[in-house]
Amino acid sequence: MKRIHLIASLVFVVALTGCSLFRQAAPTPTPTETPLPPTPTTVPATSTPVPTPEPTATAEPVDYGPSGFPPNINPLTGLPVNDPTRLERRPLAVKIQLFPRTGRPPFGLSLADVVFDYYQNNGLTRLHAIFYGNDYEQVGPIRSARLFDGELIKMYKSIFAFGSADKRILRRLLNSDYANRLIFEGAYNCPPMCRIDPGGGNFLVANTKEMGPYIVSRGEKDERQNLDGMKFQRATPAGGTPAVQIFTRFSISAYVRWDYDQASGRYLRFQDTQEDGGQGEAYAPLVDRVTNTQISADNIVILFLPHKYEYKSGNSEIIDIEMKGSGMGYAFRDGYAYEVRWTRPADDSLFTLQLADGTPYPYKPGVTYYVIMGTSSILDKKDGGIWRFEWRMP
């Protein structure tokens, strides 16, 4: 058991408690939806300057991966960075809340390279956002960790910022080999983690620039890691099925819609705005209050992973999500869908995606969102390129 000696006294805040392969359902009527509001052009400004995301390639287009990335190419996006020294460190992961809705919009989410969206407990979801090619001084709002975060830390060899966790989850994290790379709220760790109060909101945020120096001060190395695994190709792969709209529903509270935008070649994220108790889902664009832009992605990947209850009593639940061996999923890019198989050869390696013929799936260079569904989840595919996934616990 690894013992961690922290300089600061740590504040342990108990997280919200209560916290078969998939089958394809017969088509059902599309839920009634309220009219969508126009995409906002402005959101409340923060007190810090708006960052400039890393530029895309300016030279002749080149495809990269799944290994052998040049020193200036981000292996999580397939794009060059203007400062290659930024890649000489570990990835930086931040746990970002989606609920309560009053905490939206998030800070700095549009600057992440890779984001995982998954079920936490009691019908709600949170985001595990990974930053590597970009930095920002206020990323959040930050909330508590779950067991699956540990799997992602091992895969990406990352530094992880979170609020705290249920004592059973926190015990597992602190007794891990990566415990010195954990940053959670304490008395003397601002920076890299601070409280801010814009417009009367009390938000916990992380400064990604300070996360590396912080773990170094605690005796941990912060150096470039092997992040091989993603193959990037600018040309749209052949054999895709139209996919202009993707729904992912976890509960009456948590549901998302991604619309393919032909002009930008990206999927735009729309987030739930109300409980759907039968009256229908309602959406609004999810924006980044830092960049004033709608959250978007070049790649959406739905992964089917086993879920099991680690603890359940009444409304209190802790769910463990396993990602070992291999499984199935769907990858979306350029308005098309591709059936894929994911494979994770070791705990400390990224998973890879393969097409039906066994060749590596080619991601579009840019940002990737992974949505984690259970193996009992339902797919309802409709004409016109509409895909609807509904999370189910076995």
Tab-separated table of C-alpha atoms in Angstrom:
chain	number	residue	atom	x	y	z
A	1	MET	CA	0.000	0.000	0.000
A	2	LYS	CA	1.466	3.288	-1.029
A	3	ARG	CA	1.485	5.959	1.666
A	4	ILE	CA	1.287	9.544	0.520
A	5	HIS	CA	2.630	12.330	2.695
A	6	LEU	CA	0.894	15.553	1.757
A	7	ILE	CA	2.208	18.886	2.962
A	8	ALA	CA	-1.232	20.385	3.144
A	9	SER	CA	-4.122	19.172	5.223
A	10	LEU	CA	-6.593	17.722	2.772
A	11	VAL	CA	-10.250	18.417	2.796
A	12	PHE	CA	-12.197	15.203	2.174
A	13	VAL	CA	-15.588	16.055	0.823
A	14	VAL	CA	-17.864	13.089	0.356
A	15	ALA	CA	-19.111	13.044	-3.222
A	16	LEU	CA	-22.730	12.835	-4.166
A	17	THR	CA	-23.845	9.345	-3.189
A	18	GLY	CA	-26.369	7.105	-4.685
A	19	CYS	CA	-23.168	8.749	-6.841
A	20	SER	CA	-24.897	-9.096	-22.864
A	21	LEU	CA	-23.813	-6.868	-25.619
A	22	PHE	CA	-26.086	-4.028	-26.560
A	23	ARG	CA	-29.338	-4.813	-28.273
A	24	GLN	CA	-30.938	-2.883	-31.098
A	25	ALA	CA	-34.458	-1.789	-30.302
A	26	ALA	CA	-37.352	-1.697	-32.664
A	27	PRO	CA	-37.837	1.857	-33.936
A	28	THR	CA	-39.966	4.001	-31.655
A	29	PRO	CA	-41.439	7.446	-32.250
A	30	THR	CA	-38.930	10.248	-31.843
A	31	PRO	CA	-39.572	12.120	-28.570
A	32	THR	CA	-41.273	15.460	-28.832
A	33	GLU	CA	-38.711	18.201	-28.515
A	34	THR	CA	-39.118	21.833	-27.637
A	35	PRO	CA	-37.876	24.300	-30.244
A	36	LEU	CA	-34.138	24.886	-30.081
A	37	PRO	CA	-32.945	28.378	-29.209
A	38	PRO	CA	-30.388	29.971	-31.518
A	39	THR	CA	-26.741	29.295	-30.763
A	40	PRO	CA	-25.607	32.021	-28.354
A	41	THR	CA	-22.881	34.354	-29.482
A	42	THR	CA	-21.855	35.649	-26.082
A	43	VAL	CA	-21.604	34.317	-22.555
A	44	PRO	CA	-20.503	35.991	-19.325
A	45	ALA	CA	-16.842	36.940	-19.600
A	46	THR	CA	-14.203	35.675	-17.203
A	47	SER	CA	-11.590	37.822	-15.567
A	48	THR	CA	-8.752	36.193	-17.506
A	49	PRO	CA	-7.886	36.637	-21.186
A	50	VAL	CA	-9.515	34.346	-23.724
A	51	PRO	CA	-6.908	31.771	-24.852
A	52	THR	CA	-6.075	31.005	-28.434
A	53	PRO	CA	-6.341	27.288	-29.271
A	54	GLU	CA	-3.429	25.651	-31.014
A	55	PRO	CA	-3.586	26.214	-34.795
A	56	THR	CA	-4.202	23.410	-37.236
A	57	ALA	CA	-1.490	22.440	-39.673
A	58	THR	CA	-0.359	25.162	-42.057
A	59	ALA	CA	1.958	22.940	-44.087
A	60	GLU	CA	0.958	20.272	-46.589
A	61	PRO	CA	-1.552	17.923	-44.875
A	62	VAL	CA	0.070	14.836	-43.383
A	63	ASP	CA	-1.515	11.817	-41.714
A	64	TYR	CA	0.004	10.462	-38.490
A	65	GLY	CA	-0.156	7.511	-36.113
A	66	PRO	CA	-0.871	5.202	-34.520
A	67	SER	CA	2.825	5.467	-33.553
A	68	GLY	CA	5.942	7.339	-34.640
A	69	PHE	CA	4.545	10.828	-33.986
A	70	PRO	CA	7.021	13.661	-34.695
A	71	PRO	CA	8.002	15.757	-31.632
A	72	ASN	CA	5.703	18.651	-32.616
A	73	ILE	CA	2.595	16.536	-33.344
A	74	ASN	CA	0.058	16.040	-30.577
A	75	PRO	CA	-0.637	12.267	-30.438
A	76	LEU	CA	-4.112	12.954	-29.010
A	77	THR	CA	-5.227	15.180	-31.910
A	78	GLY	CA	-2.869	14.470	-34.825
A	79	LEU	CA	-2.252	18.220	-35.123
A	80	PRO	CA	0.944	20.277	-34.733
A	81	VAL	CA	1.503	22.539	-31.741
A	82	ASN	CA	3.327	25.842	-32.045
A	83	ASP	CA	5.389	25.080	-28.924
A	84	PRO	CA	6.665	21.465	-28.989
A	85	THR	CA	7.972	21.778	-25.431
A	86	ARG	CA	4.338	21.734	-24.310
A	87	LEU	CA	4.232	18.052	-25.253
A	88	GLU	CA	7.223	17.261	-23.019
A	89	ARG	CA	4.961	16.595	-20.048
A	90	ARG	CA	2.108	14.383	-18.904
A	91	PRO	CA	-1.479	14.944	-20.101
A	92	LEU	CA	-3.619	16.955	-17.679
A	93	ALA	CA	-7.065	15.626	-16.764
A	94	VAL	CA	-9.797	17.635	-15.044
A	95	LYS	CA	-13.154	16.342	-13.740
A	96	ILE	CA	-15.834	18.768	-14.972
A	97	GLN	CA	-19.427	18.886	-13.773
A	98	LEU	CA	-22.572	19.044	-15.886
A	99	PHE	CA	-24.995	19.021	-12.946
A	100	PRO	CA	-26.504	20.964	-11.367
A	101	ARG	CA	-27.405	22.849	-14.513
A	102	THR	CA	-26.909	26.153	-12.687
A	103	GLY	CA	-23.162	25.496	-12.881
A	104	ARG	CA	-23.169	25.710	-16.670
A	105	PRO	CA	-21.600	26.776	-18.929
A	106	PRO	CA	-18.214	25.175	-18.213
A	107	PHE	CA	-14.852	26.946	-18.237
A	108	GLY	CA	-12.246	26.014	-20.842
A	109	LEU	CA	-13.859	22.762	-22.007
A	110	SER	CA	-13.484	23.672	-25.687
A	111	LEU	CA	-9.678	23.638	-25.254
A	112	ALA	CA	-9.519	19.953	-24.262
A	113	ASP	CA	-8.065	17.421	-26.712
A	114	VAL	CA	-10.001	14.370	-25.488
A	115	VAL	CA	-13.153	14.217	-23.339
A	116	PHE	CA	-14.885	11.213	-21.758
A	117	ASP	CA	-18.607	11.523	-20.976
A	118	TYR	CA	-19.948	8.783	-18.703
A	119	TYR	CA	-22.505	7.821	-16.075
A	120	GLN	CA	-21.571	8.583	-12.476
A	121	ASN	CA	-24.637	7.734	-10.353
A	122	ASN	CA	-28.306	8.596	-9.781
A	123	GLY	CA	-28.986	9.318	-13.444
A	124	LEU	CA	-26.260	11.960	-13.849
A	125	THR	CA	-23.068	12.227	-15.900
A	126	ARG	CA	-19.773	14.094	-15.650
A	127	LEU	CA	-16.858	14.803	-17.961
A	128	HIS	CA	-13.236	13.693	-17.718
A	129	ALA	CA	-11.460	16.278	-19.908
A	130	ILE	CA	-7.836	15.775	-20.984
A	131	PHE	CA	-5.638	18.758	-21.903
A	132	TYR	CA	-2.292	18.354	-23.644
A	133	GLY	CA	-1.826	20.755	-26.566
A	134	ASN	CA	-3.613	23.663	-24.850
A	135	ASP	CA	-3.537	25.265	-21.406
A	136	TYR	CA	-5.878	27.543	-19.546
A	137	GLU	CA	-5.856	29.180	-16.121
A	138	GLN	CA	-9.462	28.379	-15.184
A	139	VAL	CA	-10.839	24.948	-16.140
A	140	GLY	CA	-13.987	23.691	-14.450
A	141	PRO	CA	-16.244	23.721	-12.548
A	142	ILE	CA	-14.486	20.775	-10.892
A	143	ARG	CA	-16.377	18.053	-9.033
A	144	SER	CA	-15.657	14.704	-7.411
A	145	ALA	CA	-14.021	11.600	-8.881
A	146	ARG	CA	-15.431	8.177	-9.689
A	147	LEU	CA	-13.767	4.774	-10.072
A	148	PHE	CA	-13.560	4.986	-13.869
A	149	ASP	CA	-11.316	8.048	-13.563
A	150	GLY	CA	-8.622	5.714	-12.255
A	151	GLU	CA	-8.740	3.654	-15.450
A	152	LEU	CA	-8.293	6.801	-17.529
A	153	ILE	CA	-5.390	8.038	-15.383
A	154	LYS	CA	-3.583	4.743	-15.968
A	155	MET	CA	-4.281	4.809	-19.709
A	156	TYR	CA	-3.104	8.373	-20.321
A	157	LYS	CA	-0.431	8.454	-17.555
A	158	SER	CA	-2.026	11.751	-16.636
A	159	ILE	CA	-2.153	14.211	-13.767
A	160	PHE	CA	-5.721	14.360	-12.441
A	161	ALA	CA	-7.517	17.305	-10.798
A	162	PHE	CA	-10.774	16.630	-8.951
A	163	GLY	CA	-12.780	17.982	-6.015
A	164	SER	CA	-12.697	14.925	-3.738
A	165	ALA	CA	-14.598	11.611	-3.712
A	166	ASP	CA	-16.636	9.185	-1.693
A	167	LYS	CA	-14.278	7.767	0.955
A	168	ARG	CA	-14.347	4.312	-0.658
A	169	ILE	CA	-13.355	5.735	-4.042
A	170	LEU	CA	-10.798	8.105	-2.555
A	171	ARG	CA	-9.158	5.252	-0.655
A	172	ARG	CA	-8.634	3.330	-3.886
A	173	LEU	CA	-7.196	6.371	-5.664
A	174	LEU	CA	-4.816	7.242	-2.830
A	175	ASN	CA	-3.540	3.667	-2.565
A	176	SER	CA	-2.681	3.519	-6.276
A	177	ASP	CA	0.637	3.827	-8.102
A	178	TYR	CA	-0.473	7.195	-9.488
A	179	ALA	CA	-1.438	8.737	-6.118
A	180	ASN	CA	1.275	11.430	-6.310
A	181	ARG	CA	-0.326	12.634	-9.556
A	182	LEU	CA	-3.668	13.379	-7.893
A	183	ILE	CA	-4.634	16.964	-7.134
A	184	PHE	CA	-7.723	17.639	-5.053
A	185	GLU	CA	-8.925	20.494	-2.944
A	186	GLY	CA	-6.832	21.227	0.125
A	187	ALA	CA	-5.769	24.114	2.309
A	188	TYR	CA	-2.557	25.024	0.474
A	189	ASN	CA	-2.840	23.965	-3.166
A	190	CYS	CA	-3.975	27.181	-4.849
A	191	PRO	CA	-2.522	27.158	-7.442
A	192	PRO	CA	-3.035	24.780	-9.220
A	193	MET	CA	-6.565	24.507	-7.800
A	194	CYS	CA	-8.504	27.552	-6.616
A	195	ARG	CA	-11.978	28.865	-5.891
A	196	ILE	CA	-13.430	31.662	-8.023
A	197	ASP	CA	-16.644	33.595	-7.624
A	198	PRO	CA	-17.870	34.975	-10.979
A	199	GLY	CA	-21.368	36.385	-10.701
A	200	GLY	CA	-21.851	35.011	-7.205
A	201	GLY	CA	-20.985	31.402	-8.102
A	202	ASN	CA	-18.500	29.516	-5.958
A	203	PHE	CA	-16.580	27.382	-8.462
A	204	LEU	CA	-13.536	25.173	-8.066
A	205	VAL	CA	-11.203	25.449	-11.072
A	206	ALA	CA	-7.784	24.191	-12.126
A	207	ASN	CA	-4.898	26.023	-13.757
A	208	THR	CA	-3.451	23.454	-16.173
A	209	LYS	CA	-0.158	25.367	-16.409
A	210	GLU	CA	0.414	24.825	-12.692
A	211	MET	CA	-0.558	21.155	-12.451
A	212	GLY	CA	2.805	19.815	-13.635
A	213	PRO	CA	4.966	22.012	-11.376
A	214	TYR	CA	2.727	21.079	-8.441
A	215	ILE	CA	3.327	17.335	-8.716
A	216	VAL	CA	7.053	17.961	-9.288
A	217	SER	CA	7.106	19.819	-5.966
A	218	ARG	CA	5.779	16.606	-4.417
A	219	GLY	CA	8.557	14.483	-5.892
A	220	GLU	CA	6.754	13.171	-8.989
A	221	LYS	CA	8.250	13.320	-12.490
A	222	ASP	CA	6.442	15.286	-15.186
A	223	GLU	CA	7.839	14.166	-18.514
A	224	ARG	CA	6.610	13.047	-21.924
A	225	GLN	CA	4.765	9.718	-21.958
A	226	ASN	CA	4.135	7.115	-24.657
A	227	LEU	CA	0.668	8.004	-25.969
A	228	ASP	CA	0.670	5.827	-29.095
A	229	GLY	CA	-2.626	4.355	-30.230
A	230	MET	CA	-4.594	6.841	-32.344
A	231	LYS	CA	-4.306	6.871	-36.127
A	232	PHE	CA	-5.244	10.150	-37.844
A	233	GLN	CA	-6.348	10.547	-41.464
A	234	ARG	CA	-7.721	13.679	-43.076
A	235	ALA	CA	-9.616	11.898	-45.851
A	236	THR	CA	-13.037	10.504	-44.920
A	237	PRO	CA	-12.859	6.686	-44.756
A	238	ALA	CA	-14.920	4.667	-47.208
A	239	GLY	CA	-17.798	2.467	-46.102
A	240	GLY	CA	-19.461	4.814	-43.639
A	241	THR	CA	-23.181	5.003	-42.868
A	242	PRO	CA	-24.800	8.479	-42.773
A	243	ALA	CA	-24.860	9.999	-39.280
A	244	VAL	CA	-26.047	13.591	-39.118
A	245	GLN	CA	-27.506	13.463	-35.618
A	246	ILE	CA	-26.453	11.455	-32.547
A	247	PHE	CA	-28.519	11.209	-29.353
A	248	THR	CA	-27.043	9.821	-26.125
A	249	ARG	CA	-29.501	9.475	-23.255
A	250	PHE	CA	-28.576	8.333	-19.747
A	251	SER	CA	-31.732	9.258	-17.829
A	252	ILE	CA	-34.642	11.694	-17.707
A	253	SER	CA	-32.091	14.262	-16.498
A	254	ALA	CA	-28.972	13.631	-18.580
A	255	TYR	CA	-29.216	13.547	-22.357
A	256	VAL	CA	-27.198	15.050	-25.217
A	257	ARG	CA	-27.608	15.617	-28.931
A	258	TRP	CA	-24.778	16.058	-31.436
A	259	ASP	CA	-25.653	17.686	-34.782
A	260	TYR	CA	-23.288	17.420	-37.722
A	261	ASP	CA	-22.440	20.865	-39.083
A	262	GLN	CA	-21.543	20.650	-42.749
A	263	ALA	CA	-19.877	24.057	-42.805
A	264	SER	CA	-17.330	23.286	-40.083
A	265	GLY	CA	-17.182	19.522	-40.580
A	266	ARG	CA	-17.725	19.040	-36.834
A	267	TYR	CA	-20.428	17.772	-34.498
A	268	LEU	CA	-22.049	20.466	-32.309
A	269	ARG	CA	-23.144	19.592	-28.768
A	270	PHE	CA	-26.629	20.357	-27.428
A	271	GLN	CA	-27.317	19.650	-23.743
A	272	ASP	CA	-30.441	18.872	-21.713
A	273	THR	CA	-32.265	21.867	-20.219
A	274	GLN	CA	-35.016	20.124	-18.203
A	275	GLU	CA	-36.135	16.823	-16.760
A	276	ASP	CA	-37.950	14.701	-19.311
A	277	GLY	CA	-40.766	13.192	-17.314
A	278	GLY	CA	-42.698	12.350	-20.454
A	279	GLN	CA	-43.176	15.792	-21.942
A	280	GLY	CA	-40.156	15.377	-24.238
A	281	GLU	CA	-36.496	16.256	-24.319
A	282	ALA	CA	-35.402	19.884	-24.487
A	283	TYR	CA	-31.972	21.049	-25.622
A	284	ALA	CA	-29.809	24.156	-25.782
A	285	PRO	CA	-26.296	24.631	-27.170
A	286	LEU	CA	-23.606	23.855	-24.597
A	287	VAL	CA	-21.083	26.667	-24.782
A	288	ASP	CA	-17.715	27.433	-23.223
A	289	ARG	CA	-17.930	30.578	-21.116
A	290	VAL	CA	-14.214	31.229	-21.784
A	291	THR	CA	-14.160	31.086	-25.590
A	292	ASN	CA	-17.842	31.977	-26.139
A	293	THR	CA	-18.131	29.085	-28.605
A	294	GLN	CA	-20.410	26.066	-28.761
A	295	ILE	CA	-18.769	22.821	-27.674
A	296	SER	CA	-17.934	20.764	-30.759
A	297	ALA	CA	-15.932	17.700	-31.743
A	298	ASP	CA	-14.265	16.299	-34.836
A	299	ASN	CA	-14.858	12.741	-33.615
A	300	ILE	CA	-17.602	11.160	-31.502
A	301	VAL	CA	-16.939	7.601	-30.326
A	302	ILE	CA	-19.525	5.477	-28.512
A	303	LEU	CA	-17.908	2.689	-26.488
A	304	PHE	CA	-19.807	-0.213	-24.903
A	305	LEU	CA	-18.196	-1.169	-21.573
A	306	PRO	CA	-19.315	-3.435	-18.736
A	307	HIS	CA	-20.841	-1.617	-15.740
A	308	LYS	CA	-21.273	-3.173	-12.311
A	309	TYR	CA	-22.336	-1.989	-8.870
A	310	GLU	CA	-19.409	-1.705	-6.505
A	311	TYR	CA	-21.843	-0.570	-3.823
A	312	LYS	CA	-25.594	-0.037	-3.803
A	313	SER	CA	-27.942	0.690	-0.927
A	314	GLY	CA	-31.191	2.535	-1.505
A	315	ASN	CA	-30.401	5.657	-3.529
A	316	SER	CA	-26.676	5.394	-2.817
A	317	GLU	CA	-24.598	3.714	-5.503
A	318	ILE	CA	-21.006	3.378	-6.652
A	319	ILE	CA	-20.546	2.032	-10.175
A	320	ASP	CA	-17.380	0.510	-11.558
A	321	ILE	CA	-16.829	0.616	-15.316
A	322	GLU	CA	-14.375	-1.920	-16.717
A	323	MET	CA	-12.247	-1.395	-19.805
A	324	LYS	CA	-10.191	-4.529	-20.219
A	325	GLY	CA	-9.594	-6.749	-23.216
A	326	SER	CA	-11.828	-5.664	-26.070
A	327	GLY	CA	-15.361	-4.667	-26.954
A	328	MET	CA	-17.454	-2.948	-29.578
A	329	GLY	CA	-18.486	0.578	-30.413
A	330	TYR	CA	-19.288	3.126	-33.106
A	331	ALA	CA	-17.107	5.978	-34.354
A	332	PHE	CA	-18.502	9.100	-36.038
A	333	ARG	CA	-16.728	11.653	-38.230
A	334	ASP	CA	-17.561	13.804	-41.252
A	335	GLY	CA	-21.255	12.921	-41.010
A	336	TYR	CA	-20.694	9.153	-41.180
A	337	ALA	CA	-20.695	6.235	-38.723
A	338	TYR	CA	-18.350	3.241	-38.585
A	339	GLU	CA	-18.681	0.089	-36.505
A	340	VAL	CA	-15.451	-0.462	-34.580
A	341	ARG	CA	-13.872	-2.765	-32.032
A	342	TRP	CA	-11.827	-1.337	-29.183
A	343	THR	CA	-8.838	-3.167	-27.734
A	344	ARG	CA	-6.843	-2.316	-24.622
A	345	PRO	CA	-3.740	-4.522	-24.460
A	346	ALA	CA	-2.490	-3.344	-21.044
A	347	ASP	CA	-3.544	-1.160	-18.116
A	348	ASP	CA	-0.930	1.484	-18.945
A	349	SER	CA	-1.668	1.703	-22.684
A	350	LEU	CA	-4.257	3.604	-24.662
A	351	PHE	CA	-6.990	1.541	-26.224
A	352	THR	CA	-7.062	1.277	-30.010
A	353	LEU	CA	-9.944	1.145	-32.483
A	354	GLN	CA	-10.128	-1.257	-35.404
A	355	LEU	CA	-12.472	-1.472	-38.355
A	356	ALA	CA	-14.191	-4.731	-39.312
A	357	ASP	CA	-11.236	-5.745	-41.504
A	358	GLY	CA	-8.827	-5.365	-38.576
A	359	THR	CA	-7.143	-2.187	-39.814
A	360	PRO	CA	-6.770	0.795	-37.456
A	361	TYR	CA	-9.738	3.150	-37.456
A	362	PRO	CA	-8.649	6.562	-38.797
A	363	TYR	CA	-9.721	9.438	-36.554
A	364	LYS	CA	-10.198	12.859	-38.055
A	365	PRO	CA	-7.430	15.163	-36.806
A	366	GLY	CA	-8.835	17.234	-33.960
A	367	VAL	CA	-10.916	16.841	-30.806
A	368	THR	CA	-12.466	13.501	-29.778
A	369	TYR	CA	-15.382	12.894	-27.396
A	370	TYR	CA	-15.883	9.389	-26.032
A	371	VAL	CA	-19.317	8.487	-24.669
A	372	ILE	CA	-19.347	5.409	-22.432
A	373	MET	CA	-22.427	3.208	-22.715
A	374	GLY	CA	-23.195	-0.048	-20.907
A	375	THR	CA	-23.132	-3.348	-22.788
A	376	SER	CA	-26.912	-3.638	-22.302
A	377	SER	CA	-27.573	-0.225	-23.825
A	378	ILE	CA	-30.034	0.255	-26.675
A	379	LEU	CA	-29.369	1.536	-30.170
A	380	ASP	CA	-32.267	2.888	-32.204
A	381	LYS	CA	-31.119	3.844	-35.705
A	382	LYS	CA	-33.568	5.768	-37.845
A	383	ASP	CA	-33.649	6.747	-41.497
A	384	GLY	CA	-31.953	9.975	-42.426
A	385	GLY	CA	-28.767	9.370	-40.446
A	386	ILE	CA	-30.270	9.641	-36.939
A	387	TRP	CA	-28.642	7.486	-34.239
A	388	ARG	CA	-30.042	7.200	-30.735
A	389	PHE	CA	-28.221	5.449	-27.880
A	390	GLU	CA	-29.855	4.870	-24.479
A	391	TRP	CA	-27.739	3.820	-21.502
A	392	ARG	CA	-28.805	0.714	-19.644
A	393	MET	CA	-27.386	-0.881	-16.503
A	394	PRO	CA	-27.265	-4.721	-16.739
